[in-house]
mmCIF file of C-alpha atoms in Angstrom:
data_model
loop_
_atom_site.group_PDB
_atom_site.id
_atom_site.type_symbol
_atom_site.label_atom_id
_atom_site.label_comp_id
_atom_site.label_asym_id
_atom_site.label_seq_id
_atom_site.Cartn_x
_atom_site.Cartn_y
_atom_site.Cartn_z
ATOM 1 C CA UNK A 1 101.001 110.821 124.197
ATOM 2 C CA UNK A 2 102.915 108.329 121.909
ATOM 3 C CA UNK A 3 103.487 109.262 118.094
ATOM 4 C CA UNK A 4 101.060 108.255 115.929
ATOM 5 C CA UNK A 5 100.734 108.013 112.578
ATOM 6 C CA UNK A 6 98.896 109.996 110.493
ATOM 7 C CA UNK A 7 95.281 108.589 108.896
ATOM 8 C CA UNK A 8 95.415 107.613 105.268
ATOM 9 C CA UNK A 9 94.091 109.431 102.436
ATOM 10 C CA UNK A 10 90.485 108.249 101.054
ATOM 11 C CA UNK A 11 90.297 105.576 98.245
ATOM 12 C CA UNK A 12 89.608 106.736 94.972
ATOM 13 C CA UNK A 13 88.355 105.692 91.402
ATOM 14 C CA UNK A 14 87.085 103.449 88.788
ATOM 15 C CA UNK A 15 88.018 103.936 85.090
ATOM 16 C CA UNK A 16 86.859 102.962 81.738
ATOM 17 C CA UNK A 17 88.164 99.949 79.783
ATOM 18 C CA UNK A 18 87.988 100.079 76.192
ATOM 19 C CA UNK A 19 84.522 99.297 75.458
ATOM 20 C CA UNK A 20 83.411 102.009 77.749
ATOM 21 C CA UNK A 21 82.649 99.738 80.586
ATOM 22 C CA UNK A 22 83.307 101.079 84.299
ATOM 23 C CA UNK A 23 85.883 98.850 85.807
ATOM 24 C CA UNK A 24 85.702 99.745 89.455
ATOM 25 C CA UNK A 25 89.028 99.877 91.439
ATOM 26 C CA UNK A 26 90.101 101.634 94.130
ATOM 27 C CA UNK A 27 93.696 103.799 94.358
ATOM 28 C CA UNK A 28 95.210 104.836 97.280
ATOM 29 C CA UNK A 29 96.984 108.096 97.120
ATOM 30 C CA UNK A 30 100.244 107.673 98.610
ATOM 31 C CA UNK A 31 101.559 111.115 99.601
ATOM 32 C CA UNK A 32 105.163 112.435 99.323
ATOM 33 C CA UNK A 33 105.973 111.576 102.935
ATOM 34 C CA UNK A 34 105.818 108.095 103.329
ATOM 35 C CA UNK A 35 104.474 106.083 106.125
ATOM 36 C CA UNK A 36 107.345 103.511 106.261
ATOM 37 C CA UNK A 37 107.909 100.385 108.573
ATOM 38 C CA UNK A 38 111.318 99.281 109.625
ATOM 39 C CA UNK A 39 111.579 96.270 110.826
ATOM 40 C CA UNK A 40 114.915 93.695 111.158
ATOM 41 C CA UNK A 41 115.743 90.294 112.928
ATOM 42 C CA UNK A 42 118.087 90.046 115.485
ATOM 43 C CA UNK A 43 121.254 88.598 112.978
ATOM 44 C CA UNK A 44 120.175 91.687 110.899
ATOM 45 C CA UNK A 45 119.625 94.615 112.853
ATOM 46 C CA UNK A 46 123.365 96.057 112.165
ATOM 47 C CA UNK A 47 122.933 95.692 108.637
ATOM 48 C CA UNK A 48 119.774 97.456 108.810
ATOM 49 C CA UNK A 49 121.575 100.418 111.172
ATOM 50 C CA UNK A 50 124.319 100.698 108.413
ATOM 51 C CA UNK A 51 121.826 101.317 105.898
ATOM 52 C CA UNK A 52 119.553 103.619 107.978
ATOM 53 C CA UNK A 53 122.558 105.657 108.707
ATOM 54 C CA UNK A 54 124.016 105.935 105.250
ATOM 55 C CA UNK A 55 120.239 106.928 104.307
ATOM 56 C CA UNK A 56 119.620 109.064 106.796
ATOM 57 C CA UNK A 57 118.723 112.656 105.501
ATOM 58 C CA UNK A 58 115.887 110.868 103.055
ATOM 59 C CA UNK A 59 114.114 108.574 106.239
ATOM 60 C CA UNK A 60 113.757 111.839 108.226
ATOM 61 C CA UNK A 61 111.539 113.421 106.016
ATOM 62 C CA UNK A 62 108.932 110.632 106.592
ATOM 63 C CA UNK A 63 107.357 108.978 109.035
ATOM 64 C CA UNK A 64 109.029 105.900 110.776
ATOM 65 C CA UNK A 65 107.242 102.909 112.543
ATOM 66 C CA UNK A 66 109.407 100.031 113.683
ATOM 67 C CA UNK A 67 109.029 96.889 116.141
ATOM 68 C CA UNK A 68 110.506 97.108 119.513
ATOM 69 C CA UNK A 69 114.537 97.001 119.820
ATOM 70 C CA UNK A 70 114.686 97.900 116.007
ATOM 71 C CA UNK A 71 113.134 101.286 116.481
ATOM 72 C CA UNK A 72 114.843 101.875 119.727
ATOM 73 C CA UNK A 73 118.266 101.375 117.736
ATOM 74 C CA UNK A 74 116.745 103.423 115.064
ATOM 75 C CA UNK A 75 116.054 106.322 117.300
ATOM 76 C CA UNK A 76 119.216 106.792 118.365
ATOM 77 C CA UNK A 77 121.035 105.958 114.643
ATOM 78 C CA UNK A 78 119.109 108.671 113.249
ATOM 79 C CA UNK A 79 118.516 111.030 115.921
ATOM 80 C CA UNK A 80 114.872 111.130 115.077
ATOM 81 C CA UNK A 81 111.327 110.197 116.444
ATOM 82 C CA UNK A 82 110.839 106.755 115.331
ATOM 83 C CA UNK A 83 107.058 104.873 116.064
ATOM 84 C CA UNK A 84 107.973 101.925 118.291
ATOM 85 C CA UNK A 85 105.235 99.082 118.011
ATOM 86 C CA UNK A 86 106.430 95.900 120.233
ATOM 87 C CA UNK A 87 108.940 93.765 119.575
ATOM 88 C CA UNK A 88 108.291 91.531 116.505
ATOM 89 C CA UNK A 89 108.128 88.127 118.705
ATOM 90 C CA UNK A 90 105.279 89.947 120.941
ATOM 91 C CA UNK A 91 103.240 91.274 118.602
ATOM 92 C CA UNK A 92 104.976 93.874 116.362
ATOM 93 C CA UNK A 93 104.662 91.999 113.472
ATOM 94 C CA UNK A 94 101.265 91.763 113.883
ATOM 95 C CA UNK A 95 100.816 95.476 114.764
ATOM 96 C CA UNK A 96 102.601 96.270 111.647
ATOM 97 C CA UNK A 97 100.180 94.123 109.791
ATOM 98 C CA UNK A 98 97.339 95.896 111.159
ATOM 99 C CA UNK A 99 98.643 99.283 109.929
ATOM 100 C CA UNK A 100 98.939 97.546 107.037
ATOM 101 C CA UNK A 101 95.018 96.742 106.403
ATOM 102 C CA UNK A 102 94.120 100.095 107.883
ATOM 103 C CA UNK A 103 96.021 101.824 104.616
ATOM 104 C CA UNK A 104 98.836 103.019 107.112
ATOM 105 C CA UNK A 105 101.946 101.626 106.371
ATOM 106 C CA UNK A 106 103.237 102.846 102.133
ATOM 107 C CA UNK A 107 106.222 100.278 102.177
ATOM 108 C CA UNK A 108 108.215 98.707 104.451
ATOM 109 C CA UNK A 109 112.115 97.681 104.574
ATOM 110 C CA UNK A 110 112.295 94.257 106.626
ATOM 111 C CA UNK A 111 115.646 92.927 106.943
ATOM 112 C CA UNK A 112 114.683 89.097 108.007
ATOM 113 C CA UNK A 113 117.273 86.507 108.433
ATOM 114 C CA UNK A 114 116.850 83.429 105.813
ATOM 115 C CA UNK A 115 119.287 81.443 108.117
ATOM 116 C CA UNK A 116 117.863 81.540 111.279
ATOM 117 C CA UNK A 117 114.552 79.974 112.751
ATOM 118 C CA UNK A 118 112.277 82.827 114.466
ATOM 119 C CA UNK A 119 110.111 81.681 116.675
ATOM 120 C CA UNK A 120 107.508 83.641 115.179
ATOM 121 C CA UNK A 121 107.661 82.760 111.792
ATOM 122 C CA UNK A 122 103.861 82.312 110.941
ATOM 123 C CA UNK A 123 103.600 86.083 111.934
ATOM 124 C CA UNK A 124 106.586 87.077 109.566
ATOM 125 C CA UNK A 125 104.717 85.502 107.138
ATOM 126 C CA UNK A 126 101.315 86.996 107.868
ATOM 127 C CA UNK A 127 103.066 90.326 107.800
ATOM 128 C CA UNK A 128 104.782 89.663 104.403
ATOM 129 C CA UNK A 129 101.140 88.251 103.017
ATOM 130 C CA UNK A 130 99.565 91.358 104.180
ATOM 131 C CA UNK A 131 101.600 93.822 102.277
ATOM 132 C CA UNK A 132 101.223 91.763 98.900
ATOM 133 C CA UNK A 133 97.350 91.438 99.715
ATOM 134 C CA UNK A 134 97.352 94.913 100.191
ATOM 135 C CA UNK A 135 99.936 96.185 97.121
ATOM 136 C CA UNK A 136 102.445 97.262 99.667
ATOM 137 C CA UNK A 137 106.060 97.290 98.153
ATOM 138 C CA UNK A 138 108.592 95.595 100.548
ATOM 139 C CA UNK A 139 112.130 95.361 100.261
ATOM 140 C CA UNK A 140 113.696 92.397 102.046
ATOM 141 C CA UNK A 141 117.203 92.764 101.903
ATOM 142 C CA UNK A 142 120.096 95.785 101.039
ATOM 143 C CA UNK A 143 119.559 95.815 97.908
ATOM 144 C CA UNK A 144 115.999 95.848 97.063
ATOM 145 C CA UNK A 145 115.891 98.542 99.688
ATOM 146 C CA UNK A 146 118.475 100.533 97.941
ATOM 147 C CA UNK A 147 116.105 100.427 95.250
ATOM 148 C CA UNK A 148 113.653 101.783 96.396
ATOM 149 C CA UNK A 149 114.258 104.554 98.453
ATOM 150 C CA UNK A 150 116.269 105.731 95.241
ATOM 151 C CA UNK A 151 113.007 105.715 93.106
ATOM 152 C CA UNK A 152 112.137 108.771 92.056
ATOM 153 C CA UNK A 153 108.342 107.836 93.775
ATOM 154 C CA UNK A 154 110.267 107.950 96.948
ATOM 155 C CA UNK A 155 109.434 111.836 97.017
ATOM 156 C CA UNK A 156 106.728 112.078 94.979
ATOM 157 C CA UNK A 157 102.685 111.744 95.352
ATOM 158 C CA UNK A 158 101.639 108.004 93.932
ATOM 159 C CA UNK A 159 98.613 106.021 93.441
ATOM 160 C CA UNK A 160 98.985 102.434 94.768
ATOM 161 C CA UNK A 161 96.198 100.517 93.755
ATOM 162 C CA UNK A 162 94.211 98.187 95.728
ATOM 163 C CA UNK A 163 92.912 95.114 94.863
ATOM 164 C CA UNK A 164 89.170 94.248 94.210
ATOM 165 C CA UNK A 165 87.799 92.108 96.994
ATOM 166 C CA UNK A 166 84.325 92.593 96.072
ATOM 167 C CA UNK A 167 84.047 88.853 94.866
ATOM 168 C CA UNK A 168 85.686 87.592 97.957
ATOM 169 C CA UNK A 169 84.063 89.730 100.742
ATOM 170 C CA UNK A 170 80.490 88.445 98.790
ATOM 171 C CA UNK A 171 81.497 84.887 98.154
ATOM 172 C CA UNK A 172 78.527 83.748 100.568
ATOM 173 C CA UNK A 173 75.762 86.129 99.045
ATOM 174 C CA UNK A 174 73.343 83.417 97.126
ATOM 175 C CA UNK A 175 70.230 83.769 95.372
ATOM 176 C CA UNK A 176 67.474 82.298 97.140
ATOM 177 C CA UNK A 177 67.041 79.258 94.801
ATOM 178 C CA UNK A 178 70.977 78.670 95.646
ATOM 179 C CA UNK A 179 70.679 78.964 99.320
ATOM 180 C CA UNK A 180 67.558 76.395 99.446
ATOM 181 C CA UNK A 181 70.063 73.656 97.345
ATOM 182 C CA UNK A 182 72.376 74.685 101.069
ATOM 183 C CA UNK A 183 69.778 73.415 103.085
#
């Protein structure tokens, strides 16, 4: 049966502001192993091995999804089970933004190439759209990912907040004098 990952934790809360007012927003809890997506183009996918490798013992204590060749290489770099999802240009991309929307993925280290045309680029983009929709943090190069697998959240229990989408999901709800000006 191939790995899956495991379901996310329910949404929580709504808080007071300072007149006492319920401002409703939802949290996500974000336990201390992460749900993390690898994912690297093809001019990257070295740099992304060196850093996997030199980062090794903290990866293995979470859960790893990555798009096709990338986990494959991953795999065998860290000698651990590794999610593969299909390769980026066939749909991983888009499989990683699904996890994404389903509260799956916690953050994801995507080593894209700036200098080279993909041939999927409007999916890189829908993937990179989907995590700041959704509050996922995302480290695109060395550095950022350095970062943040160095954070001391890395190992710890966090609430990531979602965003409010109550106006948008209800942008068509009119009263009935509004929907008879429609007509």
């Amino acid at each position: 049966m191939p790995k899956q990952f495991s379901e996310p934790p329910a949404p929580s809360g709504s808080t007071l502001d300072e007149g006492n007012s319920v401002i409703h927003h939802e949290a996500l809890a974000v336990p201390p192993r992460k749900r993390i997506a690898l994912v690297a183009h093809d001019h990257k996918k070295r740099d992304l091995m060196e850093w996997a490798k030199y980062n090794r013992d903290l990866l293995v204590r979470h859960e790893l999804c990555a798009t096709g060749t990338t986990g494959a290489m991953l795999e065998r770099t860290l000698e651990t089970d590794v999610l593969k999802l299909q390769s980026g240009p066939l749909g991983g991309d888009q499989q990683i933004g699904a996890k994404i929307a389903e509260g799956l993925i916690d953050f994801i280290i995507f080593f894209w190439d700036p200098l080279e045309p993909q041939p999927h680029d409007p999916d890189v983009k829908a993937l990179l759209r989907l995590a700041v929709v959704w509050n996922v943090p995302v480290a695109c190069n060395r550095a950022t990912a350095d970062f943040m697998i160095s954070s001391p959240l890395m190992n710890s229990a966090y609430e990531r907040t979602l965003p409010d989408f109550e106006a948008h999901l209800n942008r068509f709800d009119f009263e009935p004098e509004e929907a008879a000006v429609l007509e």
